[in-house]
Coordinates of C-alpha atoms and ligand atoms in Angstrom, one line a residue:
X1 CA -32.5 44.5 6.4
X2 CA -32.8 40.6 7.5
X3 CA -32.2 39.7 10.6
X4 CA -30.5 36.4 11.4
X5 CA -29.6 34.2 14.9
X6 CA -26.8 33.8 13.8
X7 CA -24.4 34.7 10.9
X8 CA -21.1 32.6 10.1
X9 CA -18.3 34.8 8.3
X10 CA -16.3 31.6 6.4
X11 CA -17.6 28.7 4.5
X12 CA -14.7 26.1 5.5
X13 CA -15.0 22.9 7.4
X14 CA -15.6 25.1 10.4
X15 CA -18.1 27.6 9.2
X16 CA -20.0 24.9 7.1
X17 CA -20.4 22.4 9.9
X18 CA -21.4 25.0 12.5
X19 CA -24.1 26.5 10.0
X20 CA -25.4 22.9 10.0
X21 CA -25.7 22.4 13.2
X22 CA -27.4 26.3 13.7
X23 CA -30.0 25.5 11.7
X24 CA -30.2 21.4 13.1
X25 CA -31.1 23.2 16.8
X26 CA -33.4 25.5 14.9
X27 CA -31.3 28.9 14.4
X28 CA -32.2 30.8 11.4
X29 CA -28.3 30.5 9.8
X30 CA -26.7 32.7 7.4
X31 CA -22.7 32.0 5.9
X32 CA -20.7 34.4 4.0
X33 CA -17.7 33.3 2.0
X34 CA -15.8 35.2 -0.2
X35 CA -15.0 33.0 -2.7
X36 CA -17.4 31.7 -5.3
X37 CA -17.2 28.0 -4.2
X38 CA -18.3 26.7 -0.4
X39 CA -15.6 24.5 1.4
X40 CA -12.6 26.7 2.2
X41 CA -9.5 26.0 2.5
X42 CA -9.8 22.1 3.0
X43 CA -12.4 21.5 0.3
X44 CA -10.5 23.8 -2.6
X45 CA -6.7 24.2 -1.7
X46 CA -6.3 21.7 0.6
X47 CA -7.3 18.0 2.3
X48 CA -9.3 17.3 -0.9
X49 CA -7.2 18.0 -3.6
X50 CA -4.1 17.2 -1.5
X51 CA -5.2 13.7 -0.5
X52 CA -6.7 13.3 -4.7
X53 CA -2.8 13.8 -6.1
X54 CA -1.6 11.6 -3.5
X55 CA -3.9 9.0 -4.7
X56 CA -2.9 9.3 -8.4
X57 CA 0.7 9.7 -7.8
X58 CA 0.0 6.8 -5.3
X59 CA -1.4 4.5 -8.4
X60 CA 1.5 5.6 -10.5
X61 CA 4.4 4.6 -8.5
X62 CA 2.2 1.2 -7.5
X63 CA 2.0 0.6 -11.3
X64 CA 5.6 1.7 -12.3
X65 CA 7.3 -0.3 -8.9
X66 CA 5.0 -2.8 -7.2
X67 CA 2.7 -4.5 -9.9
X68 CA 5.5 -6.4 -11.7
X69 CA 6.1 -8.4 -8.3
X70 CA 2.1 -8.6 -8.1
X71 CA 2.5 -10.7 -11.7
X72 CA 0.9 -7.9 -13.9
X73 CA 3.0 -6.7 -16.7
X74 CA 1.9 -3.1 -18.8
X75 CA 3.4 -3.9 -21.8
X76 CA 4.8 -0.6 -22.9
X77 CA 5.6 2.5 -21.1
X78 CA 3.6 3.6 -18.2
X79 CA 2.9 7.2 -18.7
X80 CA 1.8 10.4 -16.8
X81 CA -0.7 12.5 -18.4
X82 CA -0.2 15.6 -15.6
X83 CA -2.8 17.6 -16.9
X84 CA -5.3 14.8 -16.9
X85 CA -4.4 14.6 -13.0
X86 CA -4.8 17.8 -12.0
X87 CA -8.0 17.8 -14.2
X88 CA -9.7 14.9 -12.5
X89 CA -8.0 16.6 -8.9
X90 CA -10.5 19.8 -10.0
X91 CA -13.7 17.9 -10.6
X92 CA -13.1 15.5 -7.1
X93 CA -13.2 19.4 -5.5
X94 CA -16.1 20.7 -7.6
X95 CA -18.6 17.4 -6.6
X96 CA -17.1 17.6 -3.2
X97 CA -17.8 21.6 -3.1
X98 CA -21.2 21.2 -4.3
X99 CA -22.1 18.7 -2.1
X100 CA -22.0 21.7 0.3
X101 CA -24.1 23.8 -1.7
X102 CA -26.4 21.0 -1.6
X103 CA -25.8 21.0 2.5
X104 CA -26.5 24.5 2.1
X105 CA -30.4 23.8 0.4
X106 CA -31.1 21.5 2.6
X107 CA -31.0 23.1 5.8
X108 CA -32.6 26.2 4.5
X109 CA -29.1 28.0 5.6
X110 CA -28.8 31.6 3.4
X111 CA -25.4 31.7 1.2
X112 CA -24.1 35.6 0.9
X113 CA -21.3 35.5 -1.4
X114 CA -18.7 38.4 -0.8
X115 CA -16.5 39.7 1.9
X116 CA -18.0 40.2 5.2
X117 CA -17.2 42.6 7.6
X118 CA -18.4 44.0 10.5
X119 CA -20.0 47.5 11.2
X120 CA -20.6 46.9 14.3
X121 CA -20.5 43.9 16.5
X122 CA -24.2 42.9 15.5
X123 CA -24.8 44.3 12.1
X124 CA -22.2 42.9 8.9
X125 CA -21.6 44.3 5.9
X126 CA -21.6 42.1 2.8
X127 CA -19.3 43.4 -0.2
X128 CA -19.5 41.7 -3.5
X129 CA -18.7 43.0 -6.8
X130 CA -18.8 46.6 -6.2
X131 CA -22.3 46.2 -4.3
X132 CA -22.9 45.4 -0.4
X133 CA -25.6 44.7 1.7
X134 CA -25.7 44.8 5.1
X135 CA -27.4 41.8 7.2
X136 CA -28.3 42.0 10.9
X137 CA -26.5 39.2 13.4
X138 CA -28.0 38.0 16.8
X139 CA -24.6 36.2 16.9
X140 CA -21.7 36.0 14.6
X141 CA -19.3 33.3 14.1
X142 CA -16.0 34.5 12.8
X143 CA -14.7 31.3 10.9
X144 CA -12.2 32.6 8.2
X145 CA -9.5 30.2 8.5
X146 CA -5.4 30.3 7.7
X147 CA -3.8 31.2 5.0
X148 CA 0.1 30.0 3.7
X149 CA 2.9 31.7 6.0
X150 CA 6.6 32.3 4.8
X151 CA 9.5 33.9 5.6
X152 CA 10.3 37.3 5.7
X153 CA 13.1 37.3 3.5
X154 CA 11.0 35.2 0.7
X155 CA 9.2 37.0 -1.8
X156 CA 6.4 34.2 -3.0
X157 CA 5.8 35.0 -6.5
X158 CA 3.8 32.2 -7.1
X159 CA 5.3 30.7 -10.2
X160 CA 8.1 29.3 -9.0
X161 CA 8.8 30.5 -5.2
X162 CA 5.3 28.5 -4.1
X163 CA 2.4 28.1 -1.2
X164 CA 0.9 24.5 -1.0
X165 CA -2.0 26.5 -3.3
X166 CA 0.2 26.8 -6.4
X167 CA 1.7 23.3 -5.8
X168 CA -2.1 21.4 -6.3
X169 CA -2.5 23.0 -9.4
X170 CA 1.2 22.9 -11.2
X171 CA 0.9 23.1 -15.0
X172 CA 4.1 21.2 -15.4
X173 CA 6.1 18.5 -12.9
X174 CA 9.3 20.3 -11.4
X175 CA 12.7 18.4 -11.8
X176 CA 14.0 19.3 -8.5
X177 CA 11.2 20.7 -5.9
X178 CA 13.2 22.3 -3.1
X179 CA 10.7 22.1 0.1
X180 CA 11.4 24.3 3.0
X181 CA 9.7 22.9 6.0
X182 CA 9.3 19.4 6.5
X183 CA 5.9 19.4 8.4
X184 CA 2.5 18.3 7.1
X185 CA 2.4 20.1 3.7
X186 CA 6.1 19.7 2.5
X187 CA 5.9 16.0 3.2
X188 CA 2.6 15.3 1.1
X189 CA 3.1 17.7 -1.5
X190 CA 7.1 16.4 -2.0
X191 CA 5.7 12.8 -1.9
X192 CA 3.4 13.5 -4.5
X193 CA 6.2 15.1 -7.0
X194 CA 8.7 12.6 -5.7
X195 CA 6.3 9.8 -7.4
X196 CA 5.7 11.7 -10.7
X197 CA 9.5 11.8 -11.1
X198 CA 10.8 14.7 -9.4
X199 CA 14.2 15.6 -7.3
X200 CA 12.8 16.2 -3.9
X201 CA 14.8 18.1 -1.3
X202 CA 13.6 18.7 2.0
X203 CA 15.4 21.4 3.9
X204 CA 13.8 21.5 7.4
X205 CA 14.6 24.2 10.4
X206 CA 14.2 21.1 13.2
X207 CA 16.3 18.6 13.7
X208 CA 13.6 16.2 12.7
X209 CA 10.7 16.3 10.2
X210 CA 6.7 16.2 11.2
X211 CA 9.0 17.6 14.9
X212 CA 5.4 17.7 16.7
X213 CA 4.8 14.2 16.4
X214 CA 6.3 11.5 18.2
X215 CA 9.6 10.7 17.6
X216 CA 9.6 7.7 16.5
X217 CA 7.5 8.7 13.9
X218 CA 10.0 11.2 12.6
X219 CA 12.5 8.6 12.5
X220 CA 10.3 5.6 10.6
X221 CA 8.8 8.3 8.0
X222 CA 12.1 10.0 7.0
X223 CA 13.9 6.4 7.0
X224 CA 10.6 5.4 3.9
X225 CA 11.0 8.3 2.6
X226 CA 14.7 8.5 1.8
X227 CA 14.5 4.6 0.2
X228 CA 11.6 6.6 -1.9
X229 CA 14.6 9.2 -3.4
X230 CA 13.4 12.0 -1.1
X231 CA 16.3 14.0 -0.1
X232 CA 16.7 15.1 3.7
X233 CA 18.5 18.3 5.0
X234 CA 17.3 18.6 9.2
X235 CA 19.0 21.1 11.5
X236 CA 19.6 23.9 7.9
X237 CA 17.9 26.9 8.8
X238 CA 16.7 28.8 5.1
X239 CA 19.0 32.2 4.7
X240 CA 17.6 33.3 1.4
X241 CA 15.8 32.2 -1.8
X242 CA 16.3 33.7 -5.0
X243 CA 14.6 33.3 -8.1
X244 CA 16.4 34.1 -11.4
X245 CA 13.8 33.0 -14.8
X246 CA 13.4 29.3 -14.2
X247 CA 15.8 28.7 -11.3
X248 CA 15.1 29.1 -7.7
X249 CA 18.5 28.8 -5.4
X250 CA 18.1 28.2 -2.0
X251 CA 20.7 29.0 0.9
X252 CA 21.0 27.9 4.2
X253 CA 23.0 27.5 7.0
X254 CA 24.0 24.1 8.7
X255 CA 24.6 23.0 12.2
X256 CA 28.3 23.2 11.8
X257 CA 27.4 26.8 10.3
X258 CA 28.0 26.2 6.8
X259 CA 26.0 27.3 4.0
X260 CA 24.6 24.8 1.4
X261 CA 22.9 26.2 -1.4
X262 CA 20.4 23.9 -3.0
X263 CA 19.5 24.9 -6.7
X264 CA 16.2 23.7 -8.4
X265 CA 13.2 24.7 -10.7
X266 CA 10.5 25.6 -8.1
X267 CA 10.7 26.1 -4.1
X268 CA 7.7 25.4 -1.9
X269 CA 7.2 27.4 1.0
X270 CA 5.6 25.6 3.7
X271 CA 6.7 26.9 7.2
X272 CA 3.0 26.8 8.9
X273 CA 0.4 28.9 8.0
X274 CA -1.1 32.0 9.9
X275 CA -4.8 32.9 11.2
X276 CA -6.9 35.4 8.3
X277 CA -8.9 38.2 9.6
X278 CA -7.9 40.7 6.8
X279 CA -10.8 42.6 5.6
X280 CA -13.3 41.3 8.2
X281 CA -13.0 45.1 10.8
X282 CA -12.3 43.1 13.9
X283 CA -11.8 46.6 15.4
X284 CA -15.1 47.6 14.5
X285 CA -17.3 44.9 16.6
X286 CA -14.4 45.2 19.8
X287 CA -13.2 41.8 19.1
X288 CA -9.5 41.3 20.3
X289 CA -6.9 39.4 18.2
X290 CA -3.5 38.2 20.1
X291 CA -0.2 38.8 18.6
X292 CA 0.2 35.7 16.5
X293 CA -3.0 37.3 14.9
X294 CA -5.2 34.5 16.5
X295 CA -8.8 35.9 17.4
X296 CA -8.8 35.3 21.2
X297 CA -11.9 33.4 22.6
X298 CA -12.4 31.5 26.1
X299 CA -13.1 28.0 26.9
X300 CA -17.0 28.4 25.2
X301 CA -14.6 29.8 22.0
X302 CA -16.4 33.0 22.7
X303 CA -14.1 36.5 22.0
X304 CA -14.3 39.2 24.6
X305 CA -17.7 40.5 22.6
X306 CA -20.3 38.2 24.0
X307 CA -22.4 37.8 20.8
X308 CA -19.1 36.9 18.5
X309 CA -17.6 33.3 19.0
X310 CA -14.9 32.2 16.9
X311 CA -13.5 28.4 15.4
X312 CA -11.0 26.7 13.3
X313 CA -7.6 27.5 12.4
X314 CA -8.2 31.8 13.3
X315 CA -8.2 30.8 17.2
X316 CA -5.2 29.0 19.1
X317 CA -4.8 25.0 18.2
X318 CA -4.1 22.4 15.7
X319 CA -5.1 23.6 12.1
X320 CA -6.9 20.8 11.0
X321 CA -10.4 20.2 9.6
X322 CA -11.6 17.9 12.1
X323 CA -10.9 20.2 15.2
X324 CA -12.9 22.8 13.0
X325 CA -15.8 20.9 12.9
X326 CA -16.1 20.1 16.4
X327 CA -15.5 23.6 17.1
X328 CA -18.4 24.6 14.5
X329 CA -20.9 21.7 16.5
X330 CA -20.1 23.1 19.7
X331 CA -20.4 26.6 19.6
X332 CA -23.6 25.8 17.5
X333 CA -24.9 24.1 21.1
X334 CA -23.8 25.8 23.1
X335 CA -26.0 28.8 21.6
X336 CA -28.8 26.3 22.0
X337 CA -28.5 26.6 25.7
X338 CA -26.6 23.0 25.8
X339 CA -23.1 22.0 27.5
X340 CA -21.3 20.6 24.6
X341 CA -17.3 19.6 25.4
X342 CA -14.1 19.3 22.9
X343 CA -11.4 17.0 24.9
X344 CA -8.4 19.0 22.5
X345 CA -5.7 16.0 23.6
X346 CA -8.1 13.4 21.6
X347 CA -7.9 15.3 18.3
X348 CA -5.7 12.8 16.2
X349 CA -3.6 14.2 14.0
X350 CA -2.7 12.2 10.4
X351 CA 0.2 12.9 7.5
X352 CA -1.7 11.1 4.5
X353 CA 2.2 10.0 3.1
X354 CA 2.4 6.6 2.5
X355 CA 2.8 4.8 4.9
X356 CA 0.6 7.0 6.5
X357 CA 1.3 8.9 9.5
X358 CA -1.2 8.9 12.9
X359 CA -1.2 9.5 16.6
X360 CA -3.4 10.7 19.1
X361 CA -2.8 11.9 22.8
X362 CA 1.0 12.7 24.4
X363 CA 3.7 11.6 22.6
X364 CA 6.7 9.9 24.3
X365 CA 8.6 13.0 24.6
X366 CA 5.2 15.2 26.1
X367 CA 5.4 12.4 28.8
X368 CA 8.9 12.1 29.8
X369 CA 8.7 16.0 30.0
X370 CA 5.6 16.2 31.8
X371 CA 7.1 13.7 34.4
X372 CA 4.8 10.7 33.7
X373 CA 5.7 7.2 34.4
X374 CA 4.6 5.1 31.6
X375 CA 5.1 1.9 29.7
X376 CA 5.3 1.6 26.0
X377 CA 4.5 -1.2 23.6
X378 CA 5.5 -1.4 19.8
X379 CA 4.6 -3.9 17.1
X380 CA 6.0 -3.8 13.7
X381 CA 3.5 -3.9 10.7
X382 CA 6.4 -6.1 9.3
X383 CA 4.7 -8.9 11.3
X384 CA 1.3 -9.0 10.3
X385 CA 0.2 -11.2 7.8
X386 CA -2.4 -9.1 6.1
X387 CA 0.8 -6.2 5.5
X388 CA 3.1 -8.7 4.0
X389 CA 0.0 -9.3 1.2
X390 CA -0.3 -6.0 0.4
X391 CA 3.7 -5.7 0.1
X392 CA 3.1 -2.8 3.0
X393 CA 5.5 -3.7 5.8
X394 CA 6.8 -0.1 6.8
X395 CA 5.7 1.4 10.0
X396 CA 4.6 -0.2 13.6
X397 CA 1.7 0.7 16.3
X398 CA 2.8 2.3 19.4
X399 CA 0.7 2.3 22.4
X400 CA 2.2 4.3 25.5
X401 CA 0.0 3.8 29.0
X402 CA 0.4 4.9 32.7
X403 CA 2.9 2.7 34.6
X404 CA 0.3 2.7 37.2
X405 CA -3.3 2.6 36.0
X406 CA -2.7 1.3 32.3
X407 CA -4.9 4.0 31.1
X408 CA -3.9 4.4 27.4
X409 CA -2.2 8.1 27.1
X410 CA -0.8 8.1 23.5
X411 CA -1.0 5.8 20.2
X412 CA 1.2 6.6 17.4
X413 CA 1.1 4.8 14.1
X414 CA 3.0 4.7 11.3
X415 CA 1.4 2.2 8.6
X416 CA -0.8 1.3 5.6
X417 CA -4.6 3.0 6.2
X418 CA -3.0 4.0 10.1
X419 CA -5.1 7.2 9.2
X420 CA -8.4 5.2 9.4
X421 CA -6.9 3.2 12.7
X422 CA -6.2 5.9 14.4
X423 CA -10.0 5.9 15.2
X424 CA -9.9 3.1 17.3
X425 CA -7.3 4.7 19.8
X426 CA -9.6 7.7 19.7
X427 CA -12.6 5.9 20.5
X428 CA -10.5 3.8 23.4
X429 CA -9.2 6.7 24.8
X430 CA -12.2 8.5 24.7
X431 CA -13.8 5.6 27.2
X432 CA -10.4 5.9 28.9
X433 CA -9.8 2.6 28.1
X434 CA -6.7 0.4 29.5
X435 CA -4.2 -1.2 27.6
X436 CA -4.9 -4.5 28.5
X437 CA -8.6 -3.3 27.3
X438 CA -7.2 -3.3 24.1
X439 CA -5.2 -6.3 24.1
X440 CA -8.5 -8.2 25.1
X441 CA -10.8 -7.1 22.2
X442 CA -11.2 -9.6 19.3
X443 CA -9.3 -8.0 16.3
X444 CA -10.2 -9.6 12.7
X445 CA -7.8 -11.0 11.1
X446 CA -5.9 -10.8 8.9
X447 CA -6.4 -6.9 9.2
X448 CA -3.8 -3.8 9.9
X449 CA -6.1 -3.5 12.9
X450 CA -4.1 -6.5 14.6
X451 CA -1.1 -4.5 15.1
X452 CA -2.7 -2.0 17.6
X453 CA -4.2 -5.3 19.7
X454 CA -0.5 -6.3 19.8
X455 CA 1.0 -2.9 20.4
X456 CA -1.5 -3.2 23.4
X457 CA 0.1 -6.3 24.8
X458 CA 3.3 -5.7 24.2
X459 CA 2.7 -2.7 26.7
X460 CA 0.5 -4.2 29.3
X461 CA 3.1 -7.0 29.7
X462 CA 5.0 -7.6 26.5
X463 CA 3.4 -10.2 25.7
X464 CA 2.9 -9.8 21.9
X465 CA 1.8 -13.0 20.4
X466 CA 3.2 -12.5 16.4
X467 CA 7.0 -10.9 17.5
Ligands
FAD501 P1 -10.8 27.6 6.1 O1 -11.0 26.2 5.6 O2 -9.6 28.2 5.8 O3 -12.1 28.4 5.6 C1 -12.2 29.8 5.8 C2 -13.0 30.4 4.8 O4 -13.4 31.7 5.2 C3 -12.4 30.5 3.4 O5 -13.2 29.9 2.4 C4 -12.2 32.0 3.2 O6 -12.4 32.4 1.8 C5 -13.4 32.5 4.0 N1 -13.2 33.9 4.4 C6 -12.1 34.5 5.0 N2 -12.4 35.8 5.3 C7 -13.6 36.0 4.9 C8 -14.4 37.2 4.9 N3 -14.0 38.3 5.4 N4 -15.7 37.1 4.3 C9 -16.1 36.0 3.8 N5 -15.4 34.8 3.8 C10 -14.2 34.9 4.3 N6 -6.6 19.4 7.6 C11 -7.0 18.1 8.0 O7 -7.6 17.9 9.0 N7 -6.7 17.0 7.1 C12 -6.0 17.2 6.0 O8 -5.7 16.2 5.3 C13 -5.6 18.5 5.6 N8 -4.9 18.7 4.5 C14 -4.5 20.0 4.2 C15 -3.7 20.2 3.0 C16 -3.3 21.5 2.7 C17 -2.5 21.6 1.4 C18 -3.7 22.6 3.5 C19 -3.3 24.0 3.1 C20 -4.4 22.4 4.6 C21 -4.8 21.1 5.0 N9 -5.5 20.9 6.2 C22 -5.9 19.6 6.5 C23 -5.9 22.0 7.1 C24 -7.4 22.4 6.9 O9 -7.5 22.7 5.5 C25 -7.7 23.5 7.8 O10 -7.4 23.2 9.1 C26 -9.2 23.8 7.7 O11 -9.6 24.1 6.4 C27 -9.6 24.9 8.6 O12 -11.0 25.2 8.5 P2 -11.6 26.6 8.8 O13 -13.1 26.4 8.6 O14 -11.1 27.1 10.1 O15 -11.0 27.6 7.7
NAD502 P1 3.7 22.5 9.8 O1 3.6 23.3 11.0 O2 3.1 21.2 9.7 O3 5.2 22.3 9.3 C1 6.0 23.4 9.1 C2 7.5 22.9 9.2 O4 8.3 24.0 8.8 C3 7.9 22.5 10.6 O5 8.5 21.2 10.5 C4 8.8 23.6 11.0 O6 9.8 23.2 11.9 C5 9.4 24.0 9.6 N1 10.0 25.3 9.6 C6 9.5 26.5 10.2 N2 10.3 27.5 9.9 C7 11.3 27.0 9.1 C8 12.4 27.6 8.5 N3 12.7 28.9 8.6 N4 13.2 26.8 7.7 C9 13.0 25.5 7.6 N5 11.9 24.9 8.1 C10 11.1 25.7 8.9 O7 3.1 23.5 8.6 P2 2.6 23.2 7.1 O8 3.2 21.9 6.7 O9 2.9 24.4 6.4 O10 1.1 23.0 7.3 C11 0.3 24.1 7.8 C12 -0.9 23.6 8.6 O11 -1.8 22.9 7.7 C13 -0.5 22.6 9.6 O12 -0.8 23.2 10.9 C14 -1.3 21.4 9.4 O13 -2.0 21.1 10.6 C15 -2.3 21.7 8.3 N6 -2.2 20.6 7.4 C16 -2.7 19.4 7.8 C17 -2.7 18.3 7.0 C18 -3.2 17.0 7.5 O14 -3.9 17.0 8.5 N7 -2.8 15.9 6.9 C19 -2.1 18.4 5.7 C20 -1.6 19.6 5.3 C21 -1.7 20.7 6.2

């Protein structure tokens, strides 16, 4: 039997990185994944194929509504070849899968595909095919990710009643997408079939969408997004959905306590998604799980078995690649013997809509309930030069920072590429920097960039210089 330092059950952006990283400090590293390809949920049925249709779609609607008033005429009609799109969405995943294969070879890290599952908390059993094998584990990393949650009344039959899985790879474009939940997924995956043509209705439980994010963002995104033709229905909480041959009806019940029924061609179901240990024998090694099914670790992201740690979106926290990752590097070091740290409030968090949606740190309602005095500065993208020559004036920069020490606390974005400039907020707030720190650092122009410099001094002492 071969004996490893440590074993990773999982091959997503969690399980991937931290295998790196074991075998970076030295570890001899094995990973198990289930599925033939490496990459998870992110890499197959998720960020990459997600963000790849929001590209194309993006280049469709840019060449059916914005090129004429750029001077460039298509003579002719501009058409969608769907399959074509969800063809070239399947070969950006394969390269971008393989590329961890490749990962894989380089750092000598062993790839077991097959379910794993523990026999006892050091010993895992590998089954693929009919056949297992059994590999021994100084350490175990459980990193086995989410999958799609729903309703209990919904039956998801995965033709037409839908998880964000089925939506990437569609063989046909709906005529009226009914979305229930107006977080992260429904708003990317209904921009996307918006673009290609489709009736979009959003029917969210809240009585705002993205309802974790600042407010403000709510209000700018769902403002775009209804001049784009996507249709809005906050405060409806879903009764029922039905599906009879190629119709899918939809009831819910209003604020005043009506019920609307919405009827369309496909519903997609995307109410959050819920931590996967199925198959892996938790119970076997002694490793606790909570009641929300998360697998329960301490500050190190160790579980109550001192050998097992566990990362990514099956323990508490955001469910995003990135927080993965760092997850993945620091339980990797901290088996080293080192004294890594994840500061969780720094993790931004980005809807790849466009505009695009990003923030990091408290939003403006975290503060006011938390009791914080702060100020808050806002500058419209509307006023920068460089977004009026792209034709993208939607969104603004919002900085808020402490009334008393100016310490940056939160930066919330809504705006052309605000998913790459969120990185600045992250690095200032990372060196706890003011927000007159900010306001004094040399932006180029004419960039998006500009707007966060005058976010910056519109909160130290509103004194934008372009509003
Ligand atoms: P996962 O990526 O879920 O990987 C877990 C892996 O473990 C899977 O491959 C699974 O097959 C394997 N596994 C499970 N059980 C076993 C077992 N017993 N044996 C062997 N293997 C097993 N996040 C972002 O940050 N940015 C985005 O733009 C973004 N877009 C998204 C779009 C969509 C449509 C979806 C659904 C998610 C998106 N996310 C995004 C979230 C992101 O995909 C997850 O947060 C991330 O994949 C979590 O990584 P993970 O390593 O914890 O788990
Ligand atoms: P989400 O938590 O972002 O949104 C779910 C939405 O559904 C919420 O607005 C919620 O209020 C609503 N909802 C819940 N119950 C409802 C009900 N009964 N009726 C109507 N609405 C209801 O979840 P998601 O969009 O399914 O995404 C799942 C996870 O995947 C998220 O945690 C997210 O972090 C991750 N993800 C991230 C990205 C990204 O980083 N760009 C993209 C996609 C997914």
């Amino acid at each position: 039997m071969s004996t490893y330092d440590v074993a990773i059950i999982g091959s997503g952006p969690g399980g991937y990185v931290a295998a790196i990283r074991c075998a970076q400090l030295g570890m001899k590293t094995a990973i198990i994944e289930k599925y033939n390809t490496l990459g998870g949920t992110c890499l197959n049925v998720g960020c990459i194929p997600s963000k790849a249709l929001l590209d194309s779609s993006h280049h469709y609607e840019d060449a059916i509504k914005h090129f004429e008033e750029h001077g460039i005429e298509i003579p002719g009609e501009v058409k969608i070849n769907f399959k074509k799109m969800i063809d070239r969405k399947a070969s950006v995943v394969e390269q971008t899968t393989k590329g961890i294969n490749f990962l894989m070879d380089k750092n000598k890290i062993e790839v077991f595909t097959g379910v794993g599952s523990f026999k006892d908390a050091t010993h895992i059993e590998i089954a693929s095919e009919g056949k297992t094998e059994t590999i021994e584990a100084k350490n175990t990393i459980i990193a086995t990710g989410s999958k799609p949650s729903t309703l209990p009344f919904i039956k998801l039959d995965k033709e037409r009643v839908i998880t964000s899985t089925e939506a990437l790879s569609l063989s046909e474009i709906p005529k009226h997408l009914i979305v229930i939940g107006g977080g992260v997924i429904g708003l990317e995956l209904g921009q996307v079939y918006r673009r290609l043509g489709a009736e979009v209705s959003v029917v969210e439980y809240m009585d705002r969408i993205i309802p974790t994010m600042d407010g403000a963002q709510s209000k700018e995104l769902m403002k775009v997004m209804k001049k784009q033709g996507v249709k809005f229905y906050v405060s409806h909480k879903v009764s029922a959905v039905k599906r009879d041959g190629k119709t899918v009806t939809v009831t819910a019940t209003n604020k005043k306590d009506e019920e609307v029924t919405f009827e369309g061609d496909y519903c997609l179901v995307s109410v959050g998604r819920k931590p996967y240990t199925e198959g892996l024998n938790l119970d076997k090694a002694g490793v606790k799980a909570n009641e929300r099914g998360q697998v329960e670790v301490n500050d190190h992201l160790q579980t109550n078995v001192s050998n097992i740690y566990a990362i990514g979106d099956v323990i508490r926290g955001a469910m995003l690649a990135h927080k993965a990752e760092e997850e993945g590097v620091l339980v990797a070091e901290i088996l080293a013997g080192q004294k890594p740290h994840i500061d969780y409030n720094l993790i931004p968090g980005v809807v790849y809509t466009w505009p695009e949606v990003a923030s990091v740190g408290k939003t403006e309602e975290q503060l006011k309930e938390d009791g914080v005095k702060y100020n808050s500065g806002q500058f419209p993208m509307r006023a920068l030069g460089r977004s009026r020559a792209s034709g993208d004036t939607d969104g603004f920069v919002k900085i808020l920072s402490d009334a008393n020490t100016d310490e940056v606390l939160g930066v919330h974005m809504v705006g052309a590429r605000v998913a790459d400039l969120i990185s600045e907020a992250v690095t200032a707030m990372e060196f706890r920097a003011s927000a007159e720190d900010i306001a004094r650092m040399s932006h180029a122009h004419p960039t998006y960039a500009e707007a966060v410099k005058e976010a910056a001094l519109d909160a130290t002492d509103k004194r934008a210089l372009h509003f």
